[in-house]
C-alpha cells in the first residue's frame, strides 16, 4: 500500500512539484491519488491555486504517466526519489512548515539521517580568508564524524565541500535545480564526485533547470538538515544571511567567523555577531558550544 502511495506521489510531483503542505491540502478533496482523474479541473485549480488550463494539463499528464513506473525510471538514472512518506525521508526536514514533498538524491542517502550534520556557508565572492578559516574549522568537526552540508555554489560553498573531502570527511550538496543539470559549470567535476562518493540532494524533479528563485528556497533545506550553521564570509546584502535567518527561525545555533572590519565580505558576518551569532575561529569552539547546548536542552 505504501509503495503504491509513493509511486502516485512521485508521478504527481514529477508533473507539479508542490510542497508537502500543498499536497496535504490536495488530499482533503482526493482521499487518495487514485481519485485524481475524477476531480474536475475547476475544483483542482481552486485547491491548488493554479489556472484551470494548468489543471487540465496536469490531469492529462498524470493520466499519461499512470501506466508507467516512475520508480523504475529513477532507478535507471541512479536517482533516489525519497517522498515524504518514505522511511528514508529526514526527520529534521519534517519540522519545516513547507517541507519538500519529495527529495531527489544521488549518492549515499544514509547521510541524510545522520544526527551530526552541520552547515557551512558563505559568500559566492568568498576570498582566500574563507579557505584559510576552513583549515581551522573543518578538521575537528570531521574527527567527530560531522557531515558538512552546503549549497554547491561557487565561493564559500565550494570551498567547504572541497575542504571536507580533502580532510576525509563526508559532505552533502543541496541543489537549487534538478539532477540532470549542473550549476555552476565550474563545479561540474566536484558535483560528479559528490554524486558518486558523497551526496547531492534537491527538491526539484530531475528535468527542472536553474531558476534564480530556486536558490533562496533551497536554503531552508540546508538549514533544515543541519544541527547548526557556520558562516565564513558574507557581505551585508547576501543570500547567505537569508539562510541564517531561516536557521534562527528553526531554532538552530548560528556561528560566524569574525573578519577584517575593512573587508566587504566580512561585514555580514561581523553584523551577525553583533546581533547574537556566536563568534568562532576554530572547530573545537564549535564542538564545545554544541556540547553545551545539547546538555541544557
PDB file of C-alpha atoms in Angstrom:
ATOM      1  CA  UNK A   1       0.000   0.000   0.000  1.00  0.00           C
ATOM      2  CA  UNK A   2       2.781   2.434   0.949  1.00  0.00           C
ATOM      3  CA  UNK A   3       4.727   1.642  -2.237  1.00  0.00           C
ATOM      4  CA  UNK A   4       1.595   2.400  -4.271  1.00  0.00           C
ATOM      5  CA  UNK A   5       1.124   5.722  -2.456  1.00  0.00           C
ATOM      6  CA  UNK A   6       4.782   6.632  -3.004  1.00  0.00           C
ATOM      7  CA  UNK A   7       4.530   5.818  -6.710  1.00  0.00           C
ATOM      8  CA  UNK A   8       1.459   8.019  -7.099  1.00  0.00           C
ATOM      9  CA  UNK A   9       3.055  10.866  -5.180  1.00  0.00           C
ATOM     10  CA  UNK A  10       6.201  10.669  -7.318  1.00  0.00           C
ATOM     11  CA  UNK A  11       4.158  10.806 -10.523  1.00  0.00           C
ATOM     12  CA  UNK A  12       2.182  13.804  -9.401  1.00  0.00           C
ATOM     13  CA  UNK A  13       5.275  15.569  -8.088  1.00  0.00           C
ATOM     14  CA  UNK A  14       7.071  14.968 -11.385  1.00  0.00           C
ATOM     15  CA  UNK A  15       4.317  16.952 -13.119  1.00  0.00           C
ATOM     16  CA  UNK A  16       3.721  19.552 -10.419  1.00  0.00           C
ATOM     17  CA  UNK A  17       6.410  19.925  -7.697  1.00  0.00           C
ATOM     18  CA  UNK A  18       4.375  21.031  -4.693  1.00  0.00           C
ATOM     19  CA  UNK A  19       5.388  21.225  -1.046  1.00  0.00           C
ATOM     20  CA  UNK A  20       4.056  18.561   1.312  1.00  0.00           C
ATOM     21  CA  UNK A  21       1.749  21.138   2.872  1.00  0.00           C
ATOM     22  CA  UNK A  22       0.060  21.709  -0.507  1.00  0.00           C
ATOM     23  CA  UNK A  23      -0.184  18.003  -1.220  1.00  0.00           C
ATOM     24  CA  UNK A  24      -1.971  17.561   2.095  1.00  0.00           C
ATOM     25  CA  UNK A  25      -4.498  20.187   1.031  1.00  0.00           C
ATOM     26  CA  UNK A  26      -4.970  18.272  -2.189  1.00  0.00           C
ATOM     27  CA  UNK A  27      -5.620  15.099  -0.209  1.00  0.00           C
ATOM     28  CA  UNK A  28      -8.573  16.762   1.538  1.00  0.00           C
ATOM     29  CA  UNK A  29     -10.524  16.543  -1.719  1.00  0.00           C
ATOM     30  CA  UNK A  30      -8.978  13.324  -3.052  1.00  0.00           C
ATOM     31  CA  UNK A  31      -8.685  10.992  -0.051  1.00  0.00           C
ATOM     32  CA  UNK A  32      -6.193   9.117  -2.212  1.00  0.00           C
ATOM     33  CA  UNK A  33      -4.452   9.800  -5.518  1.00  0.00           C
ATOM     34  CA  UNK A  34      -6.479   7.084  -7.278  1.00  0.00           C
ATOM     35  CA  UNK A  35      -9.347   9.575  -7.385  1.00  0.00           C
ATOM     36  CA  UNK A  36      -7.233  12.225  -9.092  1.00  0.00           C
ATOM     37  CA  UNK A  37      -8.758  11.681 -12.530  1.00  0.00           C
ATOM     38  CA  UNK A  38     -12.285  12.000 -11.165  1.00  0.00           C
ATOM     39  CA  UNK A  39     -11.773  15.552  -9.882  1.00  0.00           C
ATOM     40  CA  UNK A  40     -12.919  18.374 -12.122  1.00  0.00           C
ATOM     41  CA  UNK A  41     -10.188  20.753 -13.377  1.00  0.00           C
ATOM     42  CA  UNK A  42     -12.103  23.652 -11.849  1.00  0.00           C
ATOM     43  CA  UNK A  43     -12.034  22.181  -8.322  1.00  0.00           C
ATOM     44  CA  UNK A  44      -8.406  21.116  -8.720  1.00  0.00           C
ATOM     45  CA  UNK A  45      -7.417  24.615  -9.862  1.00  0.00           C
ATOM     46  CA  UNK A  46      -9.256  26.128  -6.901  1.00  0.00           C
ATOM     47  CA  UNK A  47      -7.498  23.959  -4.316  1.00  0.00           C
ATOM     48  CA  UNK A  48      -4.032  24.241  -5.858  1.00  0.00           C
ATOM     49  CA  UNK A  49      -4.447  27.946  -6.657  1.00  0.00           C
ATOM     50  CA  UNK A  50      -3.485  27.448 -10.287  1.00  0.00           C
ATOM     51  CA  UNK A  51      -5.224  28.345 -13.544  1.00  0.00           C
ATOM     52  CA  UNK A  52      -7.862  25.944 -14.827  1.00  0.00           C
ATOM     53  CA  UNK A  53      -5.872  25.454 -18.044  1.00  0.00           C
ATOM     54  CA  UNK A  54      -2.917  24.282 -15.990  1.00  0.00           C
ATOM     55  CA  UNK A  55      -5.168  21.920 -14.032  1.00  0.00           C
ATOM     56  CA  UNK A  56      -6.392  20.376 -17.301  1.00  0.00           C
ATOM     57  CA  UNK A  57      -2.794  19.946 -18.425  1.00  0.00           C
ATOM     58  CA  UNK A  58      -1.875  18.411 -15.067  1.00  0.00           C
ATOM     59  CA  UNK A  59      -4.642  15.826 -15.289  1.00  0.00           C
ATOM     60  CA  UNK A  60      -3.704  14.940 -18.864  1.00  0.00           C
ATOM     61  CA  UNK A  61      -0.036  14.393 -17.985  1.00  0.00           C
ATOM     62  CA  UNK A  62      -0.960  12.414 -14.873  1.00  0.00           C
ATOM     63  CA  UNK A  63      -3.144  10.107 -16.947  1.00  0.00           C
ATOM     64  CA  UNK A  64      -0.278   9.575 -19.389  1.00  0.00           C
ATOM     65  CA  UNK A  65       2.064   8.632 -16.526  1.00  0.00           C
ATOM     66  CA  UNK A  66      -0.319   6.221 -14.805  1.00  0.00           C
ATOM     67  CA  UNK A  67       0.639   3.057 -16.734  1.00  0.00           C
ATOM     68  CA  UNK A  68       4.358   3.771 -16.352  1.00  0.00           C
ATOM     69  CA  UNK A  69       6.657   3.062 -13.400  1.00  0.00           C
ATOM     70  CA  UNK A  70       8.368   6.281 -12.421  1.00  0.00           C
ATOM     71  CA  UNK A  71      10.229   4.445  -9.660  1.00  0.00           C
ATOM     72  CA  UNK A  72      11.903   2.233 -12.284  1.00  0.00           C
ATOM     73  CA  UNK A  73      12.741   5.323 -14.330  1.00  0.00           C
ATOM     74  CA  UNK A  74      14.576   6.912 -11.406  1.00  0.00           C
ATOM     75  CA  UNK A  75      16.379   3.657 -10.660  1.00  0.00           C
ATOM     76  CA  UNK A  76      17.660   3.562 -14.256  1.00  0.00           C
ATOM     77  CA  UNK A  77      19.021   7.085 -13.779  1.00  0.00           C
ATOM     78  CA  UNK A  78      20.649   6.172 -10.434  1.00  0.00           C
ATOM     79  CA  UNK A  79      18.402   8.676  -8.698  1.00  0.00           C
ATOM     80  CA  UNK A  80      16.947   8.032  -5.253  1.00  0.00           C
ATOM     81  CA  UNK A  81      13.452   9.539  -5.139  1.00  0.00           C
ATOM     82  CA  UNK A  82      12.526   9.933  -1.468  1.00  0.00           C
ATOM     83  CA  UNK A  83       8.915  11.009  -0.862  1.00  0.00           C
ATOM     84  CA  UNK A  84       7.780  12.466   2.447  1.00  0.00           C
ATOM     85  CA  UNK A  85       6.099   9.149   3.222  1.00  0.00           C
ATOM     86  CA  UNK A  86       9.366   7.191   2.899  1.00  0.00           C
ATOM     87  CA  UNK A  87      11.311   5.806   5.859  1.00  0.00           C
ATOM     88  CA  UNK A  88      14.427   7.434   4.369  1.00  0.00           C
ATOM     89  CA  UNK A  89      12.984  10.964   4.464  1.00  0.00           C
ATOM     90  CA  UNK A  90      14.960  13.057   7.011  1.00  0.00           C
ATOM     91  CA  UNK A  91      13.089  13.630  10.263  1.00  0.00           C
ATOM     92  CA  UNK A  92      14.639  17.070  10.622  1.00  0.00           C
ATOM     93  CA  UNK A  93      13.036  18.272   7.388  1.00  0.00           C
ATOM     94  CA  UNK A  94       9.609  17.226   8.620  1.00  0.00           C
ATOM     95  CA  UNK A  95       9.896  20.074  11.133  1.00  0.00           C
ATOM     96  CA  UNK A  96       9.706  22.626   8.293  1.00  0.00           C
ATOM     97  CA  UNK A  97       6.283  24.172   7.752  1.00  0.00           C
ATOM     98  CA  UNK A  98       6.880  23.938   3.975  1.00  0.00           C
ATOM     99  CA  UNK A  99       8.773  20.647   3.882  1.00  0.00           C
ATOM    100  CA  UNK A 100       9.544  19.277   0.402  1.00  0.00           C
ATOM    101  CA  UNK A 101       7.157  16.540  -0.744  1.00  0.00           C
ATOM    102  CA  UNK A 102       9.988  14.661  -2.408  1.00  0.00           C
ATOM    103  CA  UNK A 103      13.773  14.689  -2.226  1.00  0.00           C
ATOM    104  CA  UNK A 104      15.793  13.563  -5.236  1.00  0.00           C
ATOM    105  CA  UNK A 105      19.274  12.355  -4.415  1.00  0.00           C
ATOM    106  CA  UNK A 106      22.405  10.867  -5.905  1.00  0.00           C
ATOM    107  CA  UNK A 107      24.973   9.190  -3.710  1.00  0.00           C
ATOM    108  CA  UNK A 108      24.874   7.901  -0.155  1.00  0.00           C
ATOM    109  CA  UNK A 109      21.342   8.630   1.118  1.00  0.00           C
ATOM    110  CA  UNK A 110      22.227   7.302   4.565  1.00  0.00           C
ATOM    111  CA  UNK A 111      23.959  10.644   5.159  1.00  0.00           C
ATOM    112  CA  UNK A 112      20.546  12.360   5.250  1.00  0.00           C
ATOM    113  CA  UNK A 113      19.575  10.876   8.588  1.00  0.00           C
ATOM    114  CA  UNK A 114      22.876  11.210  10.414  1.00  0.00           C
ATOM    115  CA  UNK A 115      22.479  13.076  13.687  1.00  0.00           C
ATOM    116  CA  UNK A 116      25.679  15.081  13.278  1.00  0.00           C
ATOM    117  CA  UNK A 117      25.137  17.408  10.319  1.00  0.00           C
ATOM    118  CA  UNK A 118      26.364  20.991  10.277  1.00  0.00           C
ATOM    119  CA  UNK A 119      26.043  23.604   7.525  1.00  0.00           C
ATOM    120  CA  UNK A 120      28.991  25.670   6.348  1.00  0.00           C
ATOM    121  CA  UNK A 121      28.029  28.539   4.067  1.00  0.00           C
ATOM    122  CA  UNK A 122      29.253  31.919   2.913  1.00  0.00           C
ATOM    123  CA  UNK A 123      29.568  34.366   0.076  1.00  0.00           C
ATOM    124  CA  UNK A 124      29.889  33.395  -3.583  1.00  0.00           C
ATOM    125  CA  UNK A 125      32.606  36.028  -3.617  1.00  0.00           C
ATOM    126  CA  UNK A 126      34.486  34.435  -0.732  1.00  0.00           C
ATOM    127  CA  UNK A 127      38.175  35.304  -0.519  1.00  0.00           C
ATOM    128  CA  UNK A 128      41.219  33.262   0.482  1.00  0.00           C
ATOM    129  CA  UNK A 129      40.267  34.151   4.056  1.00  0.00           C
ATOM    130  CA  UNK A 130      37.432  31.568   3.927  1.00  0.00           C
ATOM    131  CA  UNK A 131      39.856  28.977   2.593  1.00  0.00           C
ATOM    132  CA  UNK A 132      42.275  29.570   5.475  1.00  0.00           C
ATOM    133  CA  UNK A 133      39.483  29.650   8.043  1.00  0.00           C
ATOM    134  CA  UNK A 134      38.132  26.284   6.879  1.00  0.00           C
ATOM    135  CA  UNK A 135      41.504  24.702   7.661  1.00  0.00           C
ATOM    136  CA  UNK A 136      40.800  25.576  11.288  1.00  0.00           C
ATOM    137  CA  UNK A 137      37.079  24.764  11.321  1.00  0.00           C
ATOM    138  CA  UNK A 138      36.640  21.559   9.324  1.00  0.00           C
ATOM    139  CA  UNK A 139      39.180  19.006  10.710  1.00  0.00           C
ATOM    140  CA  UNK A 140      37.877  18.926  14.325  1.00  0.00           C
ATOM    141  CA  UNK A 141      34.301  18.535  13.041  1.00  0.00           C
ATOM    142  CA  UNK A 142      35.275  15.657  10.764  1.00  0.00           C
ATOM    143  CA  UNK A 143      37.157  13.984  13.614  1.00  0.00           C
ATOM    144  CA  UNK A 144      33.830  13.949  15.487  1.00  0.00           C
ATOM    145  CA  UNK A 145      32.038  12.423  12.467  1.00  0.00           C
ATOM    146  CA  UNK A 146      30.129  15.558  11.462  1.00  0.00           C
ATOM    147  CA  UNK A 147      28.687  15.661   7.930  1.00  0.00           C
ATOM    148  CA  UNK A 148      29.209  19.040   6.239  1.00  0.00           C
ATOM    149  CA  UNK A 149      26.294  20.371   4.205  1.00  0.00           C
ATOM    150  CA  UNK A 150      26.421  23.355   1.849  1.00  0.00           C
ATOM    151  CA  UNK A 151      24.852  24.599  -1.380  1.00  0.00           C
ATOM    152  CA  UNK A 152      27.465  23.641  -4.013  1.00  0.00           C
ATOM    153  CA  UNK A 153      27.576  27.240  -5.212  1.00  0.00           C
ATOM    154  CA  UNK A 154      30.838  28.889  -6.178  1.00  0.00           C
ATOM    155  CA  UNK A 155      32.829  30.616  -3.474  1.00  0.00           C
ATOM    156  CA  UNK A 156      32.437  29.557   0.164  1.00  0.00           C
ATOM    157  CA  UNK A 157      30.154  26.594  -0.593  1.00  0.00           C
ATOM    158  CA  UNK A 158      32.651  25.051  -2.980  1.00  0.00           C
ATOM    159  CA  UNK A 159      35.489  25.652  -0.518  1.00  0.00           C
ATOM    160  CA  UNK A 160      33.506  23.946   2.253  1.00  0.00           C
ATOM    161  CA  UNK A 161      32.807  20.852   0.141  1.00  0.00           C
ATOM    162  CA  UNK A 162      36.395  20.642  -1.090  1.00  0.00           C
ATOM    163  CA  UNK A 163      37.881  21.099   2.380  1.00  0.00           C
ATOM    164  CA  UNK A 164      35.621  18.371   3.771  1.00  0.00           C
ATOM    165  CA  UNK A 165      36.606  15.963   1.021  1.00  0.00           C
ATOM    166  CA  UNK A 166      40.273  16.905   1.380  1.00  0.00           C
ATOM    167  CA  UNK A 167      40.241  16.112   5.093  1.00  0.00           C
ATOM    168  CA  UNK A 168      38.493  12.776   4.559  1.00  0.00           C
ATOM    169  CA  UNK A 169      35.002  13.768   5.659  1.00  0.00           C
ATOM    170  CA  UNK A 170      31.559  13.343   4.109  1.00  0.00           C
ATOM    171  CA  UNK A 171      29.598  16.189   2.554  1.00  0.00           C
ATOM    172  CA  UNK A 172      26.091  16.912   1.238  1.00  0.00           C
ATOM    173  CA  UNK A 173      25.370  19.391  -1.560  1.00  0.00           C
ATOM    174  CA  UNK A 174      21.849  20.859  -1.643  1.00  0.00           C
ATOM    175  CA  UNK A 175      20.956  21.954  -5.169  1.00  0.00           C
ATOM    176  CA  UNK A 176      18.546  24.593  -6.460  1.00  0.00           C
ATOM    177  CA  UNK A 177      17.771  22.624  -9.632  1.00  0.00           C
ATOM    178  CA  UNK A 178      17.162  19.101 -10.917  1.00  0.00           C
ATOM    179  CA  UNK A 179      19.836  16.402 -11.043  1.00  0.00           C
ATOM    180  CA  UNK A 180      20.030  16.390 -14.859  1.00  0.00           C
ATOM    181  CA  UNK A 181      21.625  19.845 -14.682  1.00  0.00           C
ATOM    182  CA  UNK A 182      24.971  21.138 -13.390  1.00  0.00           C
ATOM    183  CA  UNK A 183      25.391  24.623 -11.946  1.00  0.00           C
ATOM    184  CA  UNK A 184      27.671  26.487 -11.785  1.00  0.00           C
ATOM    185  CA  UNK A 185      29.679  24.946 -14.603  1.00  0.00           C
ATOM    186  CA  UNK A 186      33.000  25.364 -12.762  1.00  0.00           C
ATOM    187  CA  UNK A 187      31.699  22.888 -10.157  1.00  0.00           C
ATOM    188  CA  UNK A 188      30.819  20.093 -12.607  1.00  0.00           C
ATOM    189  CA  UNK A 189      33.690  17.785 -11.649  1.00  0.00           C
ATOM    190  CA  UNK A 190      33.099  18.413  -7.951  1.00  0.00           C
ATOM    191  CA  UNK A 191      29.387  17.706  -8.456  1.00  0.00           C
ATOM    192  CA  UNK A 192      30.084  14.402 -10.223  1.00  0.00           C
ATOM    193  CA  UNK A 193      32.482  13.325  -7.488  1.00  0.00           C
ATOM    194  CA  UNK A 194      29.945  14.151  -4.773  1.00  0.00           C
ATOM    195  CA  UNK A 195      27.177  12.280  -6.625  1.00  0.00           C
ATOM    196  CA  UNK A 196      29.402   9.214  -6.575  1.00  0.00           C
ATOM    197  CA  UNK A 197      31.182   9.365  -3.216  1.00  0.00           C
ATOM    198  CA  UNK A 198      29.085  11.730  -1.090  1.00  0.00           C
ATOM    199  CA  UNK A 199      25.559  13.075  -1.668  1.00  0.00           C
ATOM    200  CA  UNK A 200      23.663  15.527  -3.844  1.00  0.00           C
ATOM    201  CA  UNK A 201      20.064  16.329  -2.927  1.00  0.00           C
ATOM    202  CA  UNK A 202      17.324  18.563  -4.325  1.00  0.00           C
ATOM    203  CA  UNK A 203      13.576  19.054  -4.019  1.00  0.00           C
ATOM    204  CA  UNK A 204      13.206  19.541  -7.780  1.00  0.00           C
ATOM    205  CA  UNK A 205      12.455  16.743 -10.287  1.00  0.00           C
ATOM    206  CA  UNK A 206      15.483  15.880 -12.470  1.00  0.00           C
ATOM    207  CA  UNK A 207      14.374  17.859 -15.536  1.00  0.00           C
ATOM    208  CA  UNK A 208      13.942  21.197 -13.681  1.00  0.00           C
ATOM    209  CA  UNK A 209      16.540  23.727 -14.759  1.00  0.00           C
ATOM    210  CA  UNK A 210      18.271  26.573 -12.968  1.00  0.00           C
ATOM    211  CA  UNK A 211      15.983  29.381 -11.833  1.00  0.00           C
ATOM    212  CA  UNK A 212      17.075  32.316  -9.708  1.00  0.00           C
ATOM    213  CA  UNK A 213      14.235  31.971  -7.194  1.00  0.00           C
ATOM    214  CA  UNK A 214      15.041  28.318  -6.500  1.00  0.00           C
ATOM    215  CA  UNK A 215      18.171  29.159  -4.530  1.00  0.00           C
ATOM    216  CA  UNK A 216      16.566  31.087  -1.653  1.00  0.00           C
ATOM    217  CA  UNK A 217      14.061  28.201  -1.367  1.00  0.00           C
ATOM    218  CA  UNK A 218      16.784  25.537  -1.189  1.00  0.00           C
ATOM    219  CA  UNK A 219      18.388  27.405   1.726  1.00  0.00           C
ATOM    220  CA  UNK A 220      15.648  26.166   4.079  1.00  0.00           C
ATOM    221  CA  UNK A 221      16.759  22.611   3.286  1.00  0.00           C
ATOM    222  CA  UNK A 222      20.401  23.428   4.057  1.00  0.00           C
ATOM    223  CA  UNK A 223      19.473  24.823   7.464  1.00  0.00           C
ATOM    224  CA  UNK A 224      16.710  22.250   7.973  1.00  0.00           C
ATOM    225  CA  UNK A 225      19.089  19.300   7.635  1.00  0.00           C
ATOM    226  CA  UNK A 226      21.637  20.839   9.985  1.00  0.00           C
ATOM    227  CA  UNK A 227      22.147  20.903  13.712  1.00  0.00           C
ATOM    228  CA  UNK A 228      23.828  24.306  13.416  1.00  0.00           C
ATOM    229  CA  UNK A 229      25.087  26.782  10.829  1.00  0.00           C
ATOM    230  CA  UNK A 230      28.567  28.263  10.300  1.00  0.00           C
ATOM    231  CA  UNK A 231      29.090  31.403   8.195  1.00  0.00           C
ATOM    232  CA  UNK A 232      32.635  32.088   6.980  1.00  0.00           C
ATOM    233  CA  UNK A 233      32.206  35.295   4.954  1.00  0.00           C
ATOM    234  CA  UNK A 234      29.160  37.295   3.892  1.00  0.00           C
ATOM    235  CA  UNK A 235      28.513  40.782   2.592  1.00  0.00           C
ATOM    236  CA  UNK A 236      25.763  42.876   4.152  1.00  0.00           C
ATOM    237  CA  UNK A 237      23.455  42.161   1.210  1.00  0.00           C
ATOM    238  CA  UNK A 238      23.981  38.450   0.802  1.00  0.00           C
ATOM    239  CA  UNK A 239      21.803  35.394   0.226  1.00  0.00           C
ATOM    240  CA  UNK A 240      23.832  33.799   2.994  1.00  0.00           C
ATOM    241  CA  UNK A 241      22.040  35.987   5.519  1.00  0.00           C
ATOM    242  CA  UNK A 242      18.695  34.584   4.315  1.00  0.00           C
ATOM    243  CA  UNK A 243      19.912  31.127   5.318  1.00  0.00           C
ATOM    244  CA  UNK A 244      20.975  32.357   8.757  1.00  0.00           C
ATOM    245  CA  UNK A 245      17.518  33.871   9.299  1.00  0.00           C
ATOM    246  CA  UNK A 246      15.928  30.548   8.376  1.00  0.00           C
ATOM    247  CA  UNK A 247      18.272  28.711  10.751  1.00  0.00           C
ATOM    248  CA  UNK A 248      17.327  31.029  13.611  1.00  0.00           C
ATOM    249  CA  UNK A 249      13.623  30.570  12.844  1.00  0.00           C
ATOM    250  CA  UNK A 250      14.203  26.815  13.006  1.00  0.00           C
ATOM    251  CA  UNK A 251      15.889  27.151  16.392  1.00  0.00           C
ATOM    252  CA  UNK A 252      19.389  26.334  15.128  1.00  0.00           C
ATOM    253  CA  UNK A 253      22.612  27.779  16.526  1.00  0.00           C
ATOM    254  CA  UNK A 254      24.441  30.196  14.220  1.00  0.00           C
ATOM    255  CA  UNK A 255      28.229  30.558  14.329  1.00  0.00           C
ATOM    256  CA  UNK A 256      30.022  33.334  12.467  1.00  0.00           C
ATOM    257  CA  UNK A 257      33.698  33.893  11.731  1.00  0.00           C
ATOM    258  CA  UNK A 258      34.857  37.416  12.677  1.00  0.00           C
ATOM    259  CA  UNK A 259      36.558  39.257   9.849  1.00  0.00           C
ATOM    260  CA  UNK A 260      38.536  42.304   8.888  1.00  0.00           C
ATOM    261  CA  UNK A 261      36.409  45.407   9.510  1.00  0.00           C
ATOM    262  CA  UNK A 262      37.585  46.812   6.166  1.00  0.00           C
ATOM    263  CA  UNK A 263      36.553  43.718   4.184  1.00  0.00           C
ATOM    264  CA  UNK A 264      33.217  43.868   2.373  1.00  0.00           C
ATOM    265  CA  UNK A 265      32.935  40.079   2.650  1.00  0.00           C
ATOM    266  CA  UNK A 266      33.139  40.243   6.450  1.00  0.00           C
ATOM    267  CA  UNK A 267      30.597  42.969   7.060  1.00  0.00           C
ATOM    268  CA  UNK A 268      27.744  40.474   7.087  1.00  0.00           C
ATOM    269  CA  UNK A 269      29.436  38.068   9.496  1.00  0.00           C
ATOM    270  CA  UNK A 270      30.510  40.886  11.819  1.00  0.00           C
ATOM    271  CA  UNK A 271      26.911  42.136  11.822  1.00  0.00           C
ATOM    272  CA  UNK A 272      25.682  38.617  12.659  1.00  0.00           C
ATOM    273  CA  UNK A 273      27.998  38.567  15.676  1.00  0.00           C
ATOM    274  CA  UNK A 274      26.690  41.933  16.801  1.00  0.00           C
ATOM    275  CA  UNK A 275      23.154  40.526  16.565  1.00  0.00           C
ATOM    276  CA  UNK A 276      23.959  37.460  18.652  1.00  0.00           C
ATOM    277  CA  UNK A 277      25.702  34.888  16.461  1.00  0.00           C
ATOM    278  CA  UNK A 278      28.491  33.045  18.261  1.00  0.00           C
ATOM    279  CA  UNK A 279      31.969  34.137  17.076  1.00  0.00           C
ATOM    280  CA  UNK A 280      34.273  31.217  16.258  1.00  0.00           C
ATOM    281  CA  UNK A 281      37.732  30.769  14.798  1.00  0.00           C
ATOM    282  CA  UNK A 282      38.348  27.044  15.238  1.00  0.00           C
ATOM    283  CA  UNK A 283      36.326  23.868  15.141  1.00  0.00           C
ATOM    284  CA  UNK A 284      36.957  22.946  18.773  1.00  0.00           C
ATOM    285  CA  UNK A 285      34.970  26.001  19.888  1.00  0.00           C
ATOM    286  CA  UNK A 286      32.020  24.819  17.818  1.00  0.00           C
ATOM    287  CA  UNK A 287      32.142  21.349  19.328  1.00  0.00           C
ATOM    288  CA  UNK A 288      32.267  22.781  22.852  1.00  0.00           C
ATOM    289  CA  UNK A 289      29.339  25.107  22.171  1.00  0.00           C
ATOM    290  CA  UNK A 290      27.232  22.314  20.649  1.00  0.00           C
ATOM    291  CA  UNK A 291      28.012  20.053  23.597  1.00  0.00           C
ATOM    292  CA  UNK A 292      26.916  22.777  25.996  1.00  0.00           C
ATOM    293  CA  UNK A 293      23.676  23.442  24.092  1.00  0.00           C
ATOM    294  CA  UNK A 294      22.795  19.744  23.965  1.00  0.00           C
ATOM    295  CA  UNK A 295      23.465  19.453  27.705  1.00  0.00           C
ATOM    296  CA  UNK A 296      20.979  22.174  28.616  1.00  0.00           C
ATOM    297  CA  UNK A 297      18.241  21.350  26.109  1.00  0.00           C
TER     298      UNK A 297
END
